[in-house]
């Protein structure tokens, strides 16, 4: 677990301007096995908060606490929005350099590099100098450098920025696999369509404070998503506009859920999955903004 207690941070634009509070007495906790979203408008202070967590910038007051399960040095990794690279190194040389700094065995570095370069389609460019990389390739390389040591908790600032559609889907899949392995992830993103439904909890930063109320992607408790499959004996379902497809995905109100389950079984369909409907990220943001 990582805990922030009463973090406050101010900046002065220039000598004559007043101090502007970017982070105002912020407290929050993040745990292993969950994906957290830190959202907010540009300039809200998201990157500053991540840098405070990683001790890359000092807060005016407050403290960051790492518990015994998250050693600050070896168990927590960070990928900034804009990474600094050695431009004349190749991608492979850079990852080797990062791995050596972290005391990873040479064989492990090689095996992990091969895996991650292949995962993000960088294998053909592993010997290319970084100065020739595109923005998207640099984002991939930054992510790889942040996970080469197999950390327990990963902090990612705009990891989807600059990635093509396929790479964004791969990254989402990787993050969800990390969650299954009980790793913790905290990330920022302005691409809400790409991160929809992967968060367990949202922190929304506005005017220096965290707005969250009680809207953390919680289940709406008013409807459920049914995924059902046809059999040779299936007959039409009352909730389906068309029952001709082999598989159906249906939204069912909570008060009709039990009766619909009986109907599905009676009409010869197989229930593959029933999930509570969750609010989208945009719905959560709109709710938070209204409360504010």
mmCIF file of C-alpha atoms in Angstrom:
data_model
loop_
_atom_site.group_PDB
_atom_site.id
_atom_site.type_symbol
_atom_site.label_atom_id
_atom_site.label_comp_id
_atom_site.label_asym_id
_atom_site.label_seq_id
_atom_site.Cartn_x
_atom_site.Cartn_y
_atom_site.Cartn_z
ATOM 1 C CA UNK A 1 0.000 0.000 0.000
ATOM 2 C CA UNK A 2 1.060 3.589 -0.693
ATOM 3 C CA UNK A 3 -0.561 6.333 1.347
ATOM 4 C CA UNK A 4 -0.476 10.088 0.820
ATOM 5 C CA UNK A 5 -1.230 12.184 3.889
ATOM 6 C CA UNK A 6 -2.095 15.883 3.681
ATOM 7 C CA UNK A 7 0.020 16.621 0.608
ATOM 8 C CA UNK A 8 0.178 20.320 -0.255
ATOM 9 C CA UNK A 9 2.210 21.849 -3.072
ATOM 10 C CA UNK A 10 2.343 25.435 -4.347
ATOM 11 C CA UNK A 11 4.104 27.086 -7.253
ATOM 12 C CA UNK A 12 4.970 30.673 -8.055
ATOM 13 C CA UNK A 13 4.830 31.506 -11.774
ATOM 14 C CA UNK A 14 7.375 34.302 -11.432
ATOM 15 C CA UNK A 15 8.826 36.598 -8.793
ATOM 16 C CA UNK A 16 5.877 39.015 -8.848
ATOM 17 C CA UNK A 17 3.029 36.513 -8.987
ATOM 18 C CA UNK A 18 1.240 34.995 -6.015
ATOM 19 C CA UNK A 19 1.754 31.426 -4.876
ATOM 20 C CA UNK A 20 -0.729 29.109 -6.588
ATOM 21 C CA UNK A 21 -1.841 26.030 -4.674
ATOM 22 C CA UNK A 22 -1.670 23.044 -7.032
ATOM 23 C CA UNK A 23 -2.240 20.323 -4.449
ATOM 24 C CA UNK A 24 -4.309 21.222 -1.399
ATOM 25 C CA UNK A 25 -4.118 18.873 1.591
ATOM 26 C CA UNK A 26 -4.531 15.712 -0.482
ATOM 27 C CA UNK A 27 -4.846 12.322 1.207
ATOM 28 C CA UNK A 28 -5.412 9.008 -0.554
ATOM 29 C CA UNK A 29 -4.465 5.330 -0.450
ATOM 30 C CA UNK A 30 -3.642 2.907 -3.243
ATOM 31 C CA UNK A 31 -3.242 -0.850 -2.807
ATOM 32 C CA UNK A 32 -1.849 -3.831 -4.663
ATOM 33 C CA UNK A 33 -4.198 -5.746 -6.958
ATOM 34 C CA UNK A 34 -6.137 -2.706 -8.179
ATOM 35 C CA UNK A 35 -6.022 -0.229 -11.060
ATOM 36 C CA UNK A 36 -6.497 3.396 -10.051
ATOM 37 C CA UNK A 37 -7.183 6.330 -12.331
ATOM 38 C CA UNK A 38 -5.955 9.832 -11.545
ATOM 39 C CA UNK A 39 -8.019 12.078 -13.790
ATOM 40 C CA UNK A 40 -8.484 15.805 -14.234
ATOM 41 C CA UNK A 41 -8.097 18.608 -16.730
ATOM 42 C CA UNK A 42 -4.719 19.690 -18.099
ATOM 43 C CA UNK A 43 -2.868 21.667 -15.442
ATOM 44 C CA UNK A 44 -4.881 20.163 -12.589
ATOM 45 C CA UNK A 45 -1.704 18.846 -10.922
ATOM 46 C CA UNK A 46 -1.837 15.155 -11.835
ATOM 47 C CA UNK A 47 1.810 14.920 -12.921
ATOM 48 C CA UNK A 48 2.902 16.961 -9.921
ATOM 49 C CA UNK A 49 1.130 14.570 -7.565
ATOM 50 C CA UNK A 50 2.843 11.564 -9.176
ATOM 51 C CA UNK A 51 6.232 13.273 -8.878
ATOM 52 C CA UNK A 52 5.579 13.933 -5.193
ATOM 53 C CA UNK A 53 4.764 10.241 -4.738
ATOM 54 C CA UNK A 54 8.076 9.301 -6.362
ATOM 55 C CA UNK A 55 10.022 11.958 -4.423
ATOM 56 C CA UNK A 56 10.966 13.698 -7.680
ATOM 57 C CA UNK A 57 9.630 16.951 -6.309
ATOM 58 C CA UNK A 58 9.123 18.019 -2.714
ATOM 59 C CA UNK A 59 5.752 18.859 -1.238
ATOM 60 C CA UNK A 60 5.301 21.902 0.990
ATOM 61 C CA UNK A 61 3.740 19.695 3.631
ATOM 62 C CA UNK A 62 2.470 16.169 4.113
ATOM 63 C CA UNK A 63 4.130 12.805 3.624
ATOM 64 C CA UNK A 64 4.114 9.717 1.432
ATOM 65 C CA UNK A 65 4.122 6.358 3.233
ATOM 66 C CA UNK A 66 5.152 3.051 1.658
ATOM 67 C CA UNK A 67 4.188 0.000 3.682
ATOM 68 C CA UNK A 68 6.214 -3.203 4.021
ATOM 69 C CA UNK A 69 4.673 -4.679 0.849
ATOM 70 C CA UNK A 70 5.871 -1.783 -1.312
ATOM 71 C CA UNK A 71 9.558 -0.989 -0.918
ATOM 72 C CA UNK A 72 9.990 2.504 -2.333
ATOM 73 C CA UNK A 73 13.187 1.700 -4.212
ATOM 74 C CA UNK A 74 12.744 -1.764 -5.732
ATOM 75 C CA UNK A 75 8.981 -2.377 -5.725
ATOM 76 C CA UNK A 76 7.630 0.866 -7.227
ATOM 77 C CA UNK A 77 8.295 2.018 -10.796
ATOM 78 C CA UNK A 78 7.356 5.216 -12.595
ATOM 79 C CA UNK A 79 6.920 6.120 -16.245
ATOM 80 C CA UNK A 80 6.577 9.902 -16.728
ATOM 81 C CA UNK A 81 4.566 11.559 -19.471
ATOM 82 C CA UNK A 82 7.786 12.720 -21.119
ATOM 83 C CA UNK A 83 10.781 10.489 -20.436
ATOM 84 C CA UNK A 84 14.426 11.430 -20.755
ATOM 85 C CA UNK A 85 16.476 9.026 -22.851
ATOM 86 C CA UNK A 86 20.061 8.784 -23.986
ATOM 87 C CA UNK A 87 19.431 9.508 -27.687
ATOM 88 C CA UNK A 88 22.570 7.818 -28.999
ATOM 89 C CA UNK A 89 21.830 4.530 -27.267
ATOM 90 C CA UNK A 90 19.797 1.865 -28.996
ATOM 91 C CA UNK A 91 16.588 0.679 -27.371
ATOM 92 C CA UNK A 92 18.283 -2.548 -26.352
ATOM 93 C CA UNK A 93 21.273 -0.700 -24.874
ATOM 94 C CA UNK A 94 18.964 1.606 -22.936
ATOM 95 C CA UNK A 95 16.975 -1.251 -21.365
ATOM 96 C CA UNK A 96 20.238 -3.041 -20.547
ATOM 97 C CA UNK A 97 21.433 0.154 -18.873
ATOM 98 C CA UNK A 98 18.231 0.480 -16.810
ATOM 99 C CA UNK A 99 18.361 -3.195 -15.865
ATOM 100 C CA UNK A 100 21.999 -2.961 -14.760
ATOM 101 C CA UNK A 101 21.222 0.097 -12.627
ATOM 102 C CA UNK A 102 18.554 -1.941 -10.851
ATOM 103 C CA UNK A 103 20.815 -4.915 -10.287
ATOM 104 C CA UNK A 104 18.921 -7.303 -12.546
ATOM 105 C CA UNK A 105 20.837 -10.328 -13.791
ATOM 106 C CA UNK A 106 22.019 -10.114 -17.403
ATOM 107 C CA UNK A 107 20.075 -13.214 -18.445
ATOM 108 C CA UNK A 108 16.874 -11.850 -16.889
ATOM 109 C CA UNK A 109 17.319 -8.527 -18.673
ATOM 110 C CA UNK A 110 17.731 -10.314 -22.004
ATOM 111 C CA UNK A 111 14.701 -12.558 -21.481
ATOM 112 C CA UNK A 112 12.447 -9.736 -20.307
ATOM 113 C CA UNK A 113 13.637 -7.422 -23.085
ATOM 114 C CA UNK A 114 12.833 -10.019 -25.730
ATOM 115 C CA UNK A 115 9.369 -10.505 -24.256
ATOM 116 C CA UNK A 116 8.472 -6.824 -24.003
ATOM 117 C CA UNK A 117 10.000 -5.793 -27.327
ATOM 118 C CA UNK A 118 7.958 -8.537 -28.970
ATOM 119 C CA UNK A 119 4.810 -7.615 -27.045
ATOM 120 C CA UNK A 120 4.927 -4.013 -28.268
ATOM 121 C CA UNK A 121 6.317 -4.741 -31.767
ATOM 122 C CA UNK A 122 9.678 -3.107 -31.041
ATOM 123 C CA UNK A 123 11.835 -6.155 -31.834
ATOM 124 C CA UNK A 124 12.774 -4.911 -35.344
ATOM 125 C CA UNK A 125 13.892 -1.597 -33.801
ATOM 126 C CA UNK A 126 15.775 -2.888 -30.755
ATOM 127 C CA UNK A 127 19.135 -1.896 -32.263
ATOM 128 C CA UNK A 128 17.916 1.440 -33.611
ATOM 129 C CA UNK A 129 19.177 4.574 -31.881
ATOM 130 C CA UNK A 130 16.531 6.133 -29.679
ATOM 131 C CA UNK A 131 16.887 9.525 -31.367
ATOM 132 C CA UNK A 132 15.197 7.990 -34.419
ATOM 133 C CA UNK A 133 12.172 6.750 -32.463
ATOM 134 C CA UNK A 134 8.687 8.197 -32.951
ATOM 135 C CA UNK A 135 6.686 9.517 -30.002
ATOM 136 C CA UNK A 136 4.674 6.298 -29.818
ATOM 137 C CA UNK A 137 7.813 4.163 -29.852
ATOM 138 C CA UNK A 138 9.273 6.275 -27.044
ATOM 139 C CA UNK A 139 6.129 5.754 -24.953
ATOM 140 C CA UNK A 140 6.462 1.997 -25.406
ATOM 141 C CA UNK A 141 10.140 2.110 -24.466
ATOM 142 C CA UNK A 142 9.366 4.184 -21.386
ATOM 143 C CA UNK A 143 6.778 1.637 -20.272
ATOM 144 C CA UNK A 144 9.174 -1.262 -20.843
ATOM 145 C CA UNK A 145 11.861 0.483 -18.799
ATOM 146 C CA UNK A 146 9.349 0.884 -15.946
ATOM 147 C CA UNK A 147 8.430 -2.817 -15.795
ATOM 148 C CA UNK A 148 11.779 -4.459 -16.612
ATOM 149 C CA UNK A 149 12.414 -4.912 -12.879
ATOM 150 C CA UNK A 150 8.984 -6.541 -12.398
ATOM 151 C CA UNK A 151 7.746 -4.033 -9.795
ATOM 152 C CA UNK A 152 4.806 -4.570 -7.475
ATOM 153 C CA UNK A 153 3.351 -1.118 -8.067
ATOM 154 C CA UNK A 154 3.526 0.870 -11.307
ATOM 155 C CA UNK A 155 2.835 4.594 -11.670
ATOM 156 C CA UNK A 156 2.129 5.685 -15.247
ATOM 157 C CA UNK A 157 1.655 9.259 -16.456
ATOM 158 C CA UNK A 158 -0.369 9.321 -19.712
ATOM 159 C CA UNK A 159 0.784 5.857 -20.851
ATOM 160 C CA UNK A 160 -1.748 5.709 -23.717
ATOM 161 C CA UNK A 161 -0.696 9.035 -25.239
ATOM 162 C CA UNK A 162 0.887 8.624 -28.669
ATOM 163 C CA UNK A 163 -0.008 4.935 -29.005
ATOM 164 C CA UNK A 164 -1.943 3.564 -31.963
ATOM 165 C CA UNK A 165 -5.210 1.687 -31.420
ATOM 166 C CA UNK A 166 -3.604 -1.759 -31.432
ATOM 167 C CA UNK A 167 -0.902 -0.735 -28.956
ATOM 168 C CA UNK A 168 -3.483 0.830 -26.636
ATOM 169 C CA UNK A 169 -5.433 -2.431 -26.600
ATOM 170 C CA UNK A 170 -2.232 -4.362 -25.860
ATOM 171 C CA UNK A 171 -1.394 -1.999 -23.005
ATOM 172 C CA UNK A 172 -4.883 -2.354 -21.512
ATOM 173 C CA UNK A 173 -4.519 -6.121 -21.669
ATOM 174 C CA UNK A 174 -1.108 -5.932 -19.973
ATOM 175 C CA UNK A 175 -2.456 -3.730 -17.170
ATOM 176 C CA UNK A 176 -5.366 -6.087 -16.542
ATOM 177 C CA UNK A 177 -2.952 -9.035 -16.434
ATOM 178 C CA UNK A 178 -0.852 -7.128 -13.873
ATOM 179 C CA UNK A 179 -3.965 -6.671 -11.757
ATOM 180 C CA UNK A 180 -4.632 -10.429 -11.859
ATOM 181 C CA UNK A 181 -1.069 -10.933 -10.619
ATOM 182 C CA UNK A 182 -1.853 -8.633 -7.670
ATOM 183 C CA UNK A 183 0.217 -5.715 -8.922
ATOM 184 C CA UNK A 184 -1.018 -2.192 -8.293
ATOM 185 C CA UNK A 185 -1.335 0.445 -11.005
ATOM 186 C CA UNK A 186 -1.969 4.175 -10.752
ATOM 187 C CA UNK A 187 -2.255 5.982 -14.064
ATOM 188 C CA UNK A 188 -3.331 9.256 -15.572
ATOM 189 C CA UNK A 189 -5.023 9.528 -18.946
ATOM 190 C CA UNK A 190 -7.121 11.991 -20.914
ATOM 191 C CA UNK A 191 -8.246 9.234 -23.326
ATOM 192 C CA UNK A 192 -11.286 8.157 -21.336
ATOM 193 C CA UNK A 193 -12.641 5.974 -24.139
ATOM 194 C CA UNK A 194 -9.498 3.849 -24.007
ATOM 195 C CA UNK A 195 -9.486 3.343 -20.248
ATOM 196 C CA UNK A 196 -13.201 2.740 -19.806
ATOM 197 C CA UNK A 197 -13.999 -0.087 -17.375
ATOM 198 C CA UNK A 198 -10.403 -0.949 -16.440
ATOM 199 C CA UNK A 199 -10.352 1.200 -13.299
ATOM 200 C CA UNK A 200 -11.314 -0.072 -9.876
ATOM 201 C CA UNK A 201 -11.304 3.431 -8.466
ATOM 202 C CA UNK A 202 -11.024 6.989 -9.738
ATOM 203 C CA UNK A 203 -9.384 10.008 -8.115
ATOM 204 C CA UNK A 204 -10.504 13.205 -9.850
ATOM 205 C CA UNK A 205 -8.234 16.183 -9.275
ATOM 206 C CA UNK A 206 -9.786 19.634 -9.533
ATOM 207 C CA UNK A 207 -8.846 22.970 -7.959
ATOM 208 C CA UNK A 208 -6.127 21.278 -5.937
ATOM 209 C CA UNK A 209 -8.325 18.708 -4.229
ATOM 210 C CA UNK A 210 -9.428 15.138 -4.910
ATOM 211 C CA UNK A 211 -13.099 14.866 -5.824
ATOM 212 C CA UNK A 212 -14.412 11.357 -5.536
ATOM 213 C CA UNK A 213 -17.593 11.378 -3.446
ATOM 214 C CA UNK A 214 -18.812 7.778 -3.716
ATOM 215 C CA UNK A 215 -18.774 7.296 -7.471
ATOM 216 C CA UNK A 216 -15.705 5.047 -7.885
ATOM 217 C CA UNK A 217 -16.952 2.939 -10.767
ATOM 218 C CA UNK A 218 -19.372 1.381 -8.331
ATOM 219 C CA UNK A 219 -22.073 -0.895 -9.633
ATOM 220 C CA UNK A 220 -25.278 0.935 -10.469
ATOM 221 C CA UNK A 221 -27.310 -1.827 -8.832
ATOM 222 C CA UNK A 222 -30.215 -1.057 -11.170
ATOM 223 C CA UNK A 223 -29.355 -3.245 -14.125
ATOM 224 C CA UNK A 224 -27.330 -6.269 -15.150
ATOM 225 C CA UNK A 225 -25.641 -7.326 -18.371
ATOM 226 C CA UNK A 226 -26.603 -10.855 -19.448
ATOM 227 C CA UNK A 227 -24.599 -12.802 -22.025
ATOM 228 C CA UNK A 228 -26.563 -15.819 -23.236
ATOM 229 C CA UNK A 229 -25.956 -18.483 -25.881
ATOM 230 C CA UNK A 230 -28.440 -20.259 -28.126
ATOM 231 C CA UNK A 231 -28.969 -24.032 -28.131
ATOM 232 C CA UNK A 232 -30.859 -26.130 -30.676
ATOM 233 C CA UNK A 233 -33.927 -25.950 -28.432
ATOM 234 C CA UNK A 234 -33.908 -22.166 -27.870
ATOM 235 C CA UNK A 235 -37.095 -20.138 -28.240
ATOM 236 C CA UNK A 236 -37.367 -16.302 -28.336
ATOM 237 C CA UNK A 237 -36.723 -14.227 -25.198
ATOM 238 C CA UNK A 238 -39.008 -11.395 -24.092
ATOM 239 C CA UNK A 239 -36.130 -8.977 -23.435
ATOM 240 C CA UNK A 240 -34.521 -9.468 -26.859
ATOM 241 C CA UNK A 241 -35.553 -7.416 -29.893
ATOM 242 C CA UNK A 242 -34.288 -10.279 -32.013
ATOM 243 C CA UNK A 243 -33.507 -13.817 -30.908
ATOM 244 C CA UNK A 244 -32.004 -14.938 -34.199
ATOM 245 C CA UNK A 245 -28.356 -14.542 -33.165
ATOM 246 C CA UNK A 246 -26.387 -17.380 -31.609
ATOM 247 C CA UNK A 247 -25.248 -15.122 -28.755
ATOM 248 C CA UNK A 248 -27.075 -12.221 -27.134
ATOM 249 C CA UNK A 249 -25.935 -9.460 -24.791
ATOM 250 C CA UNK A 250 -28.864 -7.944 -22.930
ATOM 251 C CA UNK A 251 -29.305 -5.271 -20.280
ATOM 252 C CA UNK A 252 -31.890 -6.318 -17.696
ATOM 253 C CA UNK A 253 -33.326 -4.137 -14.882
ATOM 254 C CA UNK A 254 -32.616 -5.412 -11.398
ATOM 255 C CA UNK A 255 -36.290 -5.989 -10.582
ATOM 256 C CA UNK A 256 -36.628 -8.300 -13.623
ATOM 257 C CA UNK A 257 -33.371 -10.177 -13.133
ATOM 258 C CA UNK A 258 -34.680 -13.255 -11.254
ATOM 259 C CA UNK A 259 -37.680 -13.761 -13.530
ATOM 260 C CA UNK A 260 -35.504 -13.373 -16.607
ATOM 261 C CA UNK A 261 -33.101 -16.061 -15.381
ATOM 262 C CA UNK A 262 -36.071 -18.431 -15.085
ATOM 263 C CA UNK A 263 -37.195 -17.473 -18.609
ATOM 264 C CA UNK A 264 -33.712 -18.049 -20.064
ATOM 265 C CA UNK A 265 -33.532 -21.559 -18.644
ATOM 266 C CA UNK A 266 -37.134 -22.350 -19.601
ATOM 267 C CA UNK A 267 -36.594 -21.125 -23.188
ATOM 268 C CA UNK A 268 -33.531 -23.273 -23.690
ATOM 269 C CA UNK A 269 -30.733 -20.671 -23.601
ATOM 270 C CA UNK A 270 -27.407 -21.019 -21.776
ATOM 271 C CA UNK A 271 -26.265 -18.241 -19.440
ATOM 272 C CA UNK A 272 -22.587 -17.521 -20.089
ATOM 273 C CA UNK A 273 -22.192 -14.459 -17.896
ATOM 274 C CA UNK A 274 -24.124 -12.059 -15.676
ATOM 275 C CA UNK A 275 -22.384 -8.833 -14.678
ATOM 276 C CA UNK A 276 -23.622 -5.727 -12.856
ATOM 277 C CA UNK A 277 -23.638 -2.753 -15.196
ATOM 278 C CA UNK A 278 -20.955 -0.231 -14.295
ATOM 279 C CA UNK A 279 -20.838 3.445 -15.016
ATOM 280 C CA UNK A 280 -18.437 4.596 -17.705
ATOM 281 C CA UNK A 281 -15.511 6.861 -16.858
ATOM 282 C CA UNK A 282 -17.266 9.810 -18.521
ATOM 283 C CA UNK A 283 -20.408 9.161 -16.472
ATOM 284 C CA UNK A 284 -18.318 9.122 -13.296
ATOM 285 C CA UNK A 285 -16.617 12.401 -14.238
ATOM 286 C CA UNK A 286 -19.963 14.047 -15.011
ATOM 287 C CA UNK A 287 -21.364 12.914 -11.658
ATOM 288 C CA UNK A 288 -18.321 14.232 -9.800
ATOM 289 C CA UNK A 289 -18.474 17.580 -11.611
ATOM 290 C CA UNK A 290 -22.165 17.942 -10.732
ATOM 291 C CA UNK A 291 -21.475 17.250 -7.046
ATOM 292 C CA UNK A 292 -18.683 19.827 -7.114
#
